[in-house]
C-alpha positions as a LaTeX table, in Angstrom:
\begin{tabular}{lrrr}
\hline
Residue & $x$ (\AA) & $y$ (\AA) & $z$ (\AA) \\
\hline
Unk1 & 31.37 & $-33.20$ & 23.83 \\
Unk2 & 31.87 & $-36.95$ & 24.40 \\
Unk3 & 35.52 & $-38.50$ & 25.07 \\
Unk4 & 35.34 & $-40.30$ & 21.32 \\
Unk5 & 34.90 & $-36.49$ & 19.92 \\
Unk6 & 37.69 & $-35.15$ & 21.74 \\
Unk7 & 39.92 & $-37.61$ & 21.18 \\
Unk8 & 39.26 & $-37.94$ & 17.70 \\
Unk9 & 39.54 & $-33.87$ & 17.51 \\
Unk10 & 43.43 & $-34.63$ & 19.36 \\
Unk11 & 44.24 & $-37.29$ & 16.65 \\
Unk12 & 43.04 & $-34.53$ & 13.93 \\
Unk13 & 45.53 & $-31.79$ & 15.53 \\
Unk14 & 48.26 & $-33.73$ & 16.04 \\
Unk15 & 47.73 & $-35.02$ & 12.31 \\
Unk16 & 47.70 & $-31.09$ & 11.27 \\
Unk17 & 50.65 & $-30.37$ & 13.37 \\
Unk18 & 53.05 & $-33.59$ & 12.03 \\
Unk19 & 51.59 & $-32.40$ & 8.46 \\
Unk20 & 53.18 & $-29.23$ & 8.93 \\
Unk21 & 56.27 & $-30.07$ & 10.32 \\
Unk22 & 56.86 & $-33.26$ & 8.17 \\
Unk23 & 58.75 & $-31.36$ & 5.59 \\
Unk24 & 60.42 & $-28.92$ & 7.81 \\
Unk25 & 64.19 & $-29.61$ & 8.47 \\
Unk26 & 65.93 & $-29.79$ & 11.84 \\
Unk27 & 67.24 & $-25.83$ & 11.59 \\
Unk28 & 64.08 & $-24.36$ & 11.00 \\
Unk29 & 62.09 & $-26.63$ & 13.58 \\
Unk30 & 64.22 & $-25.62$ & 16.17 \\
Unk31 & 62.01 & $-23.22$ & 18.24 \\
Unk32 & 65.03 & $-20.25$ & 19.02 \\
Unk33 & 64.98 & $-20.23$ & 15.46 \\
Unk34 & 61.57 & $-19.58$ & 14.77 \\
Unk35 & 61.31 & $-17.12$ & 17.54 \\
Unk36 & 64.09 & $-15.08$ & 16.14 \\
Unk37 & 62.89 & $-15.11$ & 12.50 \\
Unk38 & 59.18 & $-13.80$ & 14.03 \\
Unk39 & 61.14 & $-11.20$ & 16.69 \\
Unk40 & 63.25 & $-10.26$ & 13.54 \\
Unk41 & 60.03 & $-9.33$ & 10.25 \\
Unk42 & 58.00 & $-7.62$ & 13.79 \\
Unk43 & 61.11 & $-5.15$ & 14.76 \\
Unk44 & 63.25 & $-5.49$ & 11.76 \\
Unk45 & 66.21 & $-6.13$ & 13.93 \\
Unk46 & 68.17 & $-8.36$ & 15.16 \\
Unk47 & 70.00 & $-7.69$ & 18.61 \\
Unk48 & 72.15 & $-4.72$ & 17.69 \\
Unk49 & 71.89 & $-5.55$ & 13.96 \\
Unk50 & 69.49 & $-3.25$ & 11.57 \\
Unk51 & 68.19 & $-5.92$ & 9.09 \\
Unk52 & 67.53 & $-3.02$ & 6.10 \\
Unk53 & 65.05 & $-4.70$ & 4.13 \\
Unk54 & 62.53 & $-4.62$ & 6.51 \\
Unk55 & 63.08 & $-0.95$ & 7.53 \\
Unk56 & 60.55 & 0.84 & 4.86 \\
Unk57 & 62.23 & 4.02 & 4.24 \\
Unk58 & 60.35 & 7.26 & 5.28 \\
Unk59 & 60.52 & 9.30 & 1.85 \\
Unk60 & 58.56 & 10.27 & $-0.65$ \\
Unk61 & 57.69 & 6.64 & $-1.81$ \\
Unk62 & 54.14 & 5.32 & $-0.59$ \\
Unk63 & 54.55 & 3.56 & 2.89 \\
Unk64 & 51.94 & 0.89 & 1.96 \\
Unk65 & 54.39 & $-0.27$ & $-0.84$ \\
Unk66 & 56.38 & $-3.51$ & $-0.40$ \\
Unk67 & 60.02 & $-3.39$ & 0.54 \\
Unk68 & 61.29 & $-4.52$ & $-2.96$ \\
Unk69 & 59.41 & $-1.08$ & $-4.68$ \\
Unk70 & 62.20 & 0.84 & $-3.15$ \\
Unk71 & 65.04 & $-1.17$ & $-3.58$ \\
Unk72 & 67.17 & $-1.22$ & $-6.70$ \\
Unk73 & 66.10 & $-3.94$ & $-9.26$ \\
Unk74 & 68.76 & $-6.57$ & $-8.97$ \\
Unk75 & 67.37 & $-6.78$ & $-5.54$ \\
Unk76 & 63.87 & $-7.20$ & $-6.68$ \\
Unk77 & 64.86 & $-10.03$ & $-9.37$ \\
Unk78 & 66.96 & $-11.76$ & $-6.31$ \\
Unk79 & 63.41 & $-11.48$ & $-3.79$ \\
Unk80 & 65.96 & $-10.52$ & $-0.80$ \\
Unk81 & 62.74 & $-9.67$ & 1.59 \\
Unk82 & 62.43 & $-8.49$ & 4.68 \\
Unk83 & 61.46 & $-12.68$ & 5.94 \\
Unk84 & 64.53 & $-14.46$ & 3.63 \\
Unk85 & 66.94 & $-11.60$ & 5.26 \\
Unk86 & 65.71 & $-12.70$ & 8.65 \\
Unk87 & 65.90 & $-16.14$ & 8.03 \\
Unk88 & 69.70 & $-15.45$ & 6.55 \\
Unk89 & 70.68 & $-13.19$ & 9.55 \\
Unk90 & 69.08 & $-16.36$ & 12.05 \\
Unk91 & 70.25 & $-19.21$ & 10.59 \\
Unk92 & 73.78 & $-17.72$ & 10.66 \\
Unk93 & 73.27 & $-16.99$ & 14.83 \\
Unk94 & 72.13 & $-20.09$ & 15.69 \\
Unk95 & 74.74 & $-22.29$ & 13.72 \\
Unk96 & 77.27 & $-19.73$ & 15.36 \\
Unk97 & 75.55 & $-20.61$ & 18.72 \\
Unk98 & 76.04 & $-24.27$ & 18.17 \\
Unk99 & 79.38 & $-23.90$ & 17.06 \\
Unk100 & 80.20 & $-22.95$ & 20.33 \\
Unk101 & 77.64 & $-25.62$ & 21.68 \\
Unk102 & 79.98 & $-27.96$ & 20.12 \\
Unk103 & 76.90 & $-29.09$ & 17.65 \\
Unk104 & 77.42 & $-29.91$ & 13.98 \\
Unk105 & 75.29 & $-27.84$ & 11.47 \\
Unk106 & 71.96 & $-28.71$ & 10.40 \\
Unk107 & 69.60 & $-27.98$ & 7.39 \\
Unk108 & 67.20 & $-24.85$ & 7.38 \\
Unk109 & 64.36 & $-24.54$ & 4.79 \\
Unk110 & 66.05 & $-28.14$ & 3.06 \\
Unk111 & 69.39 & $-26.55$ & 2.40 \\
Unk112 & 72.87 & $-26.12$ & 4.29 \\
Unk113 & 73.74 & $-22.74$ & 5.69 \\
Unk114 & 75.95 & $-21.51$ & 3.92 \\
Unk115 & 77.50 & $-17.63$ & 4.03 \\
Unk116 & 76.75 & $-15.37$ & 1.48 \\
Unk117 & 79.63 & $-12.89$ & $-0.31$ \\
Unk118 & 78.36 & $-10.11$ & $-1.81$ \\
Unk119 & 74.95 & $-10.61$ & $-4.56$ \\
Unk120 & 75.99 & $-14.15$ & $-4.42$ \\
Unk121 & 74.13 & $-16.50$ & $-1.80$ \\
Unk122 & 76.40 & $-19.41$ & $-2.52$ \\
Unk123 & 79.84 & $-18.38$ & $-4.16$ \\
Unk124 & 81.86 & $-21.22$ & $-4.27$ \\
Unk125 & 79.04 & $-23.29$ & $-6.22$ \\
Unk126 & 77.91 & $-20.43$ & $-8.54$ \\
Unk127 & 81.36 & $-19.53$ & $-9.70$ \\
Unk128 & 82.34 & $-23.44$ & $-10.29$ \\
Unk129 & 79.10 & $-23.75$ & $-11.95$ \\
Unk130 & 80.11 & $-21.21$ & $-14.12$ \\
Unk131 & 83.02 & $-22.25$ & $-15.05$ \\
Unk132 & 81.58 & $-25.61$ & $-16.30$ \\
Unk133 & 79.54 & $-23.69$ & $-18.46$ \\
Unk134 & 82.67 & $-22.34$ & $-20.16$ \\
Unk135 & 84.19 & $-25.59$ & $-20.22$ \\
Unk136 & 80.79 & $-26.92$ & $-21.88$ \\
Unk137 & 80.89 & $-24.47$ & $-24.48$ \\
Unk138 & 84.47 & $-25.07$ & $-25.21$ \\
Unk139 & 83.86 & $-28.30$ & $-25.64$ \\
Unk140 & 81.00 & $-28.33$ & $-28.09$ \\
Unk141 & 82.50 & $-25.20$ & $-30.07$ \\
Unk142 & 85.53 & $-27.79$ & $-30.99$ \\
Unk143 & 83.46 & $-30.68$ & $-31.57$ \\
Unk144 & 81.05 & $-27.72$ & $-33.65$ \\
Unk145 & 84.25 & $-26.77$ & $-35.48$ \\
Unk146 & 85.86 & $-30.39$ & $-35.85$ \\
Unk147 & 83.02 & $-31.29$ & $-37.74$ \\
Unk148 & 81.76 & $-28.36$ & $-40.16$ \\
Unk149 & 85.44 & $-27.35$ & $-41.20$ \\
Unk150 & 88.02 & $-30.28$ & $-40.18$ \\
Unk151 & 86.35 & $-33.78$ & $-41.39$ \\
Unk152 & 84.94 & $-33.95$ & $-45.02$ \\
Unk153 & 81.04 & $-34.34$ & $-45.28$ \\
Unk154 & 79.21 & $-35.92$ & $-47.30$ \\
Unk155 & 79.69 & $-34.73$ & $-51.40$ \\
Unk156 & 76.22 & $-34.91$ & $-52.55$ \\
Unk157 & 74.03 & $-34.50$ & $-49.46$ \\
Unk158 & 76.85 & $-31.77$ & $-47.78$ \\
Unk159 & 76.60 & $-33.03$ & $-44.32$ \\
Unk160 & 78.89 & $-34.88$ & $-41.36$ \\
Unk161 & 79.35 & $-38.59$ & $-42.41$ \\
Unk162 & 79.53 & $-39.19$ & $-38.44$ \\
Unk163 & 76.16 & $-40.26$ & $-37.70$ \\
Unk164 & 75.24 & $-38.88$ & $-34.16$ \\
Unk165 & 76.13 & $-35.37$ & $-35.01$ \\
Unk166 & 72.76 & $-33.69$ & $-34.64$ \\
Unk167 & 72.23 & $-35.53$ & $-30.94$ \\
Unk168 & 75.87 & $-34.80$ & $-29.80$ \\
Unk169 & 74.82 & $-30.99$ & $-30.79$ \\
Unk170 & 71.42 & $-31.45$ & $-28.53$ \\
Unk171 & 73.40 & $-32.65$ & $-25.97$ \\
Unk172 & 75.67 & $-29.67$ & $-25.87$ \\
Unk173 & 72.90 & $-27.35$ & $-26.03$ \\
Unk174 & 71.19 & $-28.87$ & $-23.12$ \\
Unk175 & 74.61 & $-29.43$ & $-20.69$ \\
Unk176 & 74.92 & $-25.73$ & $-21.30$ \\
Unk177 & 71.00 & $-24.92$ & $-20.61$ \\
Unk178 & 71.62 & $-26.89$ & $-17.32$ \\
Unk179 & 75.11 & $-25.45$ & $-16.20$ \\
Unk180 & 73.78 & $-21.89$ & $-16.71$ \\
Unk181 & 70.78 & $-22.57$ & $-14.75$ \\
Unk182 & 73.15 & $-24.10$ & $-12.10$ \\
Unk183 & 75.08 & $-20.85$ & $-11.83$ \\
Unk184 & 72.12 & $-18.64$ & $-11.43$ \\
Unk185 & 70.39 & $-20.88$ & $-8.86$ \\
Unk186 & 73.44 & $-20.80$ & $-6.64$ \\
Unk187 & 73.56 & $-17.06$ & $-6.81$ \\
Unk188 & 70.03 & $-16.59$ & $-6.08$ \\
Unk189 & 67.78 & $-19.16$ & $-4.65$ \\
Unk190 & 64.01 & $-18.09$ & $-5.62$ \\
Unk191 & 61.57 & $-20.05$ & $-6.16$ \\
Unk192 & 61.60 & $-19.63$ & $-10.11$ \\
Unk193 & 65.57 & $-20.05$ & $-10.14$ \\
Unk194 & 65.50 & $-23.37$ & $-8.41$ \\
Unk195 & 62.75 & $-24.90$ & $-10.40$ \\
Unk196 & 63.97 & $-23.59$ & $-13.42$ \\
Unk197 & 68.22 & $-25.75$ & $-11.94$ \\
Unk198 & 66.22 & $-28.94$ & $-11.08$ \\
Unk199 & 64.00 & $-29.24$ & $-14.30$ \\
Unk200 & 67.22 & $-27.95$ & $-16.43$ \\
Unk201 & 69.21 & $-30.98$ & $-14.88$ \\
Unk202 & 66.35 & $-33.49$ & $-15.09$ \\
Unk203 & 66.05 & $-33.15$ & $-18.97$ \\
Unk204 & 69.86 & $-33.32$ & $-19.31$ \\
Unk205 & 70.08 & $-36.04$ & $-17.95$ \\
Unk206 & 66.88 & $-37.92$ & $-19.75$ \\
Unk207 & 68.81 & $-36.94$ & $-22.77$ \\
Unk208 & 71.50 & $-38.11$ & $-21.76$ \\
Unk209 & 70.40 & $-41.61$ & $-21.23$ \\
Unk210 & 68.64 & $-41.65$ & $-24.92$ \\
Unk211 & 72.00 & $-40.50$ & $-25.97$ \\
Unk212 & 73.60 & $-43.46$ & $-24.84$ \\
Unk213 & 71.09 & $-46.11$ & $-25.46$ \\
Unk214 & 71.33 & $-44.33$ & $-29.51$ \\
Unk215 & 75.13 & $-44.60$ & $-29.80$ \\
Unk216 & 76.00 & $-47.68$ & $-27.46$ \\
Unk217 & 73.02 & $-49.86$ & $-29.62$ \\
Unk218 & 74.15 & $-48.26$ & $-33.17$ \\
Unk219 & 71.13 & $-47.11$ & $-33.71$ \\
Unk220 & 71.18 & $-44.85$ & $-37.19$ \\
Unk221 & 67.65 & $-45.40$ & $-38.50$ \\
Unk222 & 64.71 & $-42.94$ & $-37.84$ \\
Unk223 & 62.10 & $-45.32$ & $-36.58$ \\
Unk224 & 64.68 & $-47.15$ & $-34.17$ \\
Unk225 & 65.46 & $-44.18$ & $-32.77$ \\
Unk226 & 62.30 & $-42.81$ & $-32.41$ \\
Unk227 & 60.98 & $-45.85$ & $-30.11$ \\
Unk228 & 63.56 & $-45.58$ & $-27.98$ \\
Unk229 & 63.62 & $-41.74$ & $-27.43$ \\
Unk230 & 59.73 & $-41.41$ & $-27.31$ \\
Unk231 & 58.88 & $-43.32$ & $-23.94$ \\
Unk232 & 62.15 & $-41.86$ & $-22.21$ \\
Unk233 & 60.86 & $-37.94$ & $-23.61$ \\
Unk234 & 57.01 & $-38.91$ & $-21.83$ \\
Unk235 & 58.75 & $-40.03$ & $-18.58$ \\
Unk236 & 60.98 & $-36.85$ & $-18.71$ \\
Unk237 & 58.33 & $-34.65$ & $-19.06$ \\
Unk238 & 56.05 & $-35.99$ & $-17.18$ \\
Unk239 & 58.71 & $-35.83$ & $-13.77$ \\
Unk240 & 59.67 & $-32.64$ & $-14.93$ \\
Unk241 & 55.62 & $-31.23$ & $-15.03$ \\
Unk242 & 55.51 & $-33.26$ & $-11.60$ \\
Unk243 & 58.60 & $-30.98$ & $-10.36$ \\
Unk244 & 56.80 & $-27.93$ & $-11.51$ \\
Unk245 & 53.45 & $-28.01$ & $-11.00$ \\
Unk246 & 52.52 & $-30.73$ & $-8.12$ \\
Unk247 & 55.75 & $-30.97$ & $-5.68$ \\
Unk248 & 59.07 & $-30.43$ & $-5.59$ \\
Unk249 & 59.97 & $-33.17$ & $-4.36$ \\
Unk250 & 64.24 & $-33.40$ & $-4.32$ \\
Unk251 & 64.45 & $-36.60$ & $-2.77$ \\
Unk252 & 62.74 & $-38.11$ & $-5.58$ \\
Unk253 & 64.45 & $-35.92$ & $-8.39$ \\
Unk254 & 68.36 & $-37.27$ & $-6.79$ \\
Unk255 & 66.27 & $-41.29$ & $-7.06$ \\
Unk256 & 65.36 & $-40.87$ & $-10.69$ \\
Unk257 & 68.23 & $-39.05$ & $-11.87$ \\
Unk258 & 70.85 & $-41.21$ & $-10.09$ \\
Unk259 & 68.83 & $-44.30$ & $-11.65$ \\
Unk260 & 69.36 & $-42.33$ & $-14.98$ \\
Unk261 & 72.82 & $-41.67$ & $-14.72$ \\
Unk262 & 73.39 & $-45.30$ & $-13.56$ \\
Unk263 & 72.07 & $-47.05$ & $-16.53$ \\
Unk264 & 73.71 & $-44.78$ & $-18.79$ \\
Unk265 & 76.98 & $-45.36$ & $-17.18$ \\
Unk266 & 76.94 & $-49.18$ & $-17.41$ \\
Unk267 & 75.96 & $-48.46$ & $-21.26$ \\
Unk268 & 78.89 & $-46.53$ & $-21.95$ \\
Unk269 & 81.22 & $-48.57$ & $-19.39$ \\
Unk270 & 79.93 & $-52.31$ & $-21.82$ \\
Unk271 & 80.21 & $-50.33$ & $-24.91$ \\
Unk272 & 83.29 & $-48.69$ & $-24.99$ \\
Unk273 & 84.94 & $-52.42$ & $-23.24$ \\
Unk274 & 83.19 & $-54.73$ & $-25.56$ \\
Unk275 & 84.18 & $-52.98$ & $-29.00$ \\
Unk276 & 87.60 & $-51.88$ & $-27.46$ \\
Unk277 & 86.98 & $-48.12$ & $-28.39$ \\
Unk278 & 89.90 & $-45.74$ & $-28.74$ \\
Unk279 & 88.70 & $-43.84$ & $-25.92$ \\
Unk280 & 87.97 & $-46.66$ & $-23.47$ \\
Unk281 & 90.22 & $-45.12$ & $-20.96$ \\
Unk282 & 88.63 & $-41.84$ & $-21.20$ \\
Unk283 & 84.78 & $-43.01$ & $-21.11$ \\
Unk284 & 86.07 & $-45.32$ & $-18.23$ \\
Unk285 & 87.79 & $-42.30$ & $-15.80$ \\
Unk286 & 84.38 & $-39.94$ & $-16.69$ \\
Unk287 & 82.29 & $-42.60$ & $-15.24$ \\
Unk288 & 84.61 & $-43.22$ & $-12.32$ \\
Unk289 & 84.63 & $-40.27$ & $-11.49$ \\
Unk290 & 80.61 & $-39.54$ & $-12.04$ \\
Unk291 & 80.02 & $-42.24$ & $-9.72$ \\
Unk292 & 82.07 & $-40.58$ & $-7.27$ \\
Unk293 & 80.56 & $-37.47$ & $-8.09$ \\
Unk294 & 76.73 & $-39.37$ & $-7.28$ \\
Unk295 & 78.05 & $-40.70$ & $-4.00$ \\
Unk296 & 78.88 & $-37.35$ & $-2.84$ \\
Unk297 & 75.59 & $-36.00$ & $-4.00$ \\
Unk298 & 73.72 & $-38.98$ & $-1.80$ \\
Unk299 & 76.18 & $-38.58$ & 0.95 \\
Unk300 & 74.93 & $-34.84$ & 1.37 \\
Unk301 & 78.36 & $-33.78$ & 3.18 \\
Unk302 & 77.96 & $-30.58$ & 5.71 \\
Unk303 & 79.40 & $-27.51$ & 5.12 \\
Unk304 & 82.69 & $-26.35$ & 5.88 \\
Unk305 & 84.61 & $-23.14$ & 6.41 \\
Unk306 & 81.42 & $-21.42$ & 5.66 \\
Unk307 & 80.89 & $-21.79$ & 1.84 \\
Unk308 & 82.01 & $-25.42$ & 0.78 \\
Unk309 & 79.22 & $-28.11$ & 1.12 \\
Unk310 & 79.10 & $-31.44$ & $-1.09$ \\
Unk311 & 77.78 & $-30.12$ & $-4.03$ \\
Unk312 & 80.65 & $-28.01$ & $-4.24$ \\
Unk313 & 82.93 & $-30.71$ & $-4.95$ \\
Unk314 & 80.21 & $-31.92$ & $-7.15$ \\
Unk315 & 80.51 & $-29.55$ & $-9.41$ \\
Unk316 & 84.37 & $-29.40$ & $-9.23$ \\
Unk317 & 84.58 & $-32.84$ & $-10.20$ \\
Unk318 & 82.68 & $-32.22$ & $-12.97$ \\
Unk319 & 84.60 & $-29.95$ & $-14.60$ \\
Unk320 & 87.16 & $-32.03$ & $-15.58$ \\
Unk321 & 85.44 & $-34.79$ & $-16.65$ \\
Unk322 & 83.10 & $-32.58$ & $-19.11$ \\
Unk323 & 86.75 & $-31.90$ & $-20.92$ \\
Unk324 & 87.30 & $-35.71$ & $-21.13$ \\
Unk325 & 83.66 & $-36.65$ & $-22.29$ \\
Unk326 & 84.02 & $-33.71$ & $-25.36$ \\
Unk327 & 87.30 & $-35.09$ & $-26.26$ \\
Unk328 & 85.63 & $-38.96$ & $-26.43$ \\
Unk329 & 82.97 & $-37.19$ & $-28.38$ \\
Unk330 & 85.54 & $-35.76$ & $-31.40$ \\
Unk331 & 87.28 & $-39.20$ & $-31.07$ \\
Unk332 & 83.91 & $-40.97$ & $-31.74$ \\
Unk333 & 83.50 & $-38.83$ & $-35.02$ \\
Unk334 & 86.75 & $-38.85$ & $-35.77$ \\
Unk335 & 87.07 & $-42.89$ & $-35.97$ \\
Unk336 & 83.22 & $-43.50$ & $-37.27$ \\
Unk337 & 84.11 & $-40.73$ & $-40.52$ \\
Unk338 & 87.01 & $-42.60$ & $-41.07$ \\
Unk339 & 85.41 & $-46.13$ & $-41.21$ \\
Unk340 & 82.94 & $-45.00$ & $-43.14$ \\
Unk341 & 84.73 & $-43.49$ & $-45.59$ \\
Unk342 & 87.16 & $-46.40$ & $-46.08$ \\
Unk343 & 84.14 & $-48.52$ & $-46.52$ \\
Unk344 & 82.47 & $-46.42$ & $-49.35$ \\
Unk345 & 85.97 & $-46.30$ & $-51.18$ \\
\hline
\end{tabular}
């Protein structure tokens, strides 16, 4: 074989190799790691620790079957294997190793480690999630109720005179859709759970954005609103079909829905200034605090104390300011029925 052959053979392998490691974060590149995960799935132990899920049991059950035909369902549904134990059980040594190294923590598999309590791999995040959910619901059950039994309707077609009622109830259906997926995701990362959180989240927020383009431009007529929502609704779904079924690629989800979010913001933050809306203050804090809410998103902050990472205080933010943004939203209808109705008097 000529020198030109083997070096172009060298150039291929070292190609291969960068390939493979190009999307590999600095945890699980780190060699002890690897060599524990491998030492851990071959003896299904780690030092004096008995991982369980890769100890098949001995009993009546078929030894050929996987782990997960033994175990109890919840732990099928959550895919706790014998290699995402090991990882687990790893990840934890060596960040304790480096805590004593003096060395910061560092991302394994594209996430922060993070300790587990119980069924639920990230706590904190899951239960906050949660409770945004609630505080979604709330929210949209009083606007719901504000508008089918508080403010009149309409006498001869019987619905809301307020105008945006149907996308306000969209909206609410799709926060909810995204905060549920949210809290399932950070209880159990699988593969399905965290496509199902990122492609939740990306259509929220596409919504979102026609949302505000449809109240901030007035826009009451059919065909208006149809041209606006239709190309936003093909670039939605076509990121969220990229997501799904090409890569999932997070770096560009956080670029598109932070450009989202931005544009939307400035809407609302013009709007609600230029016609001097009753709830100018309110739209104005949500979308301080949003921003700030983004930043700490981008900023990716480590973990600390074991179960608090940045998008913990992500989601805390947001709690509060889904309260404010439902109470701007029953203020809306509540001042566009009354004009309305003065005006057909």
């Amino acid at each position: 074989m000529g020198f030109g052959r083997v070096a172009w053979l060298a150039l291929l392998v070292g190609l291969a190799a960068a390939a493979v490691t190009v999307g590999a974060s600095e945890g699980d590149a780190d060699p002890l790691y690897r060599t524990c995960v491998e030492e851990c799935e071959k003896t299904g132990s780690l030092r004096e620790t008995s991982v369980r899920h890769c100890q098949v049991p001995t009993d009546d059950h078929p030894a050929d079957k996987s782990w997960y035909a033994h175990e109890p369902l919840y732990l099928q549904w959550k895919e706790w294997n014998c290699k995402s134990e090991c990882r687990y059980h790893c990840m934890m040594e060596r960040e304790s190793e480096r805590e004593q190294l003096g060395l910061g923590s560092v991302k394994y598999h594209g996430k922060w480690p993070l300790k587990r309590s119980s069924v639920f791999q990230e706590p904190i995040s899951a239960a906050l999630s949660a409770l945004s959910l609630l505080v979604q619901f709330n929210g949209w059950l009083s606007f719901f109720l504000l508008l089918s039994y508080k403010l009149p309707i309409r006498p001869e077609t019987h619905i809301t005179y307020y105008e945006y009622t149907g996308l306000w109830h969209i909206y609410g259906l799709l926060s909810m859709n995204a905060w549920f997926w949210s809290a399932i995701y950070h209880s159990c990362d699988t593969f399905w759970t965290e496509k199902l959180y990122y492609s939740s989240f990306a259509a929220f927020v596409g919504y979102s954005l026609i949302l505000a383009i449809l109240r901030t431009l007035n826009l009451k007529d059919e065909a208006s609103r149809v041209m606006v929502a239709a190309p936003i609704l093909a670039f939605t779904t076509t990121h969220i079909l990229y997501l799904n079924f090409y890569e999932l690629d997070k770096g560009l989800n956080t670029k598109v829905c932070t450009a989202a979010s931005i544009a939307q913001f400035l809407l609302w933050a013009v709007w609600a200034v230029m016609t001097k809306h009753p709830s100018c203050f309110k739209i104005l804090f949500v979308i301080v605090g949003s921003t700030f809410s983004i930043i700490l998103e981008v900023y990716d902050i480590p973990p600390r104390w074991g179960y608090v990472d940045g998008r913990v205080f992500c989601v805390a933010v947001s709690i509060p300011l889904t309260y404010l943004w439902w109470k701007f939203a029953k203020e809306d209808a509540e001042m566009r029925t009354s004009a309305i109705i003065k005006k057909t008097r």
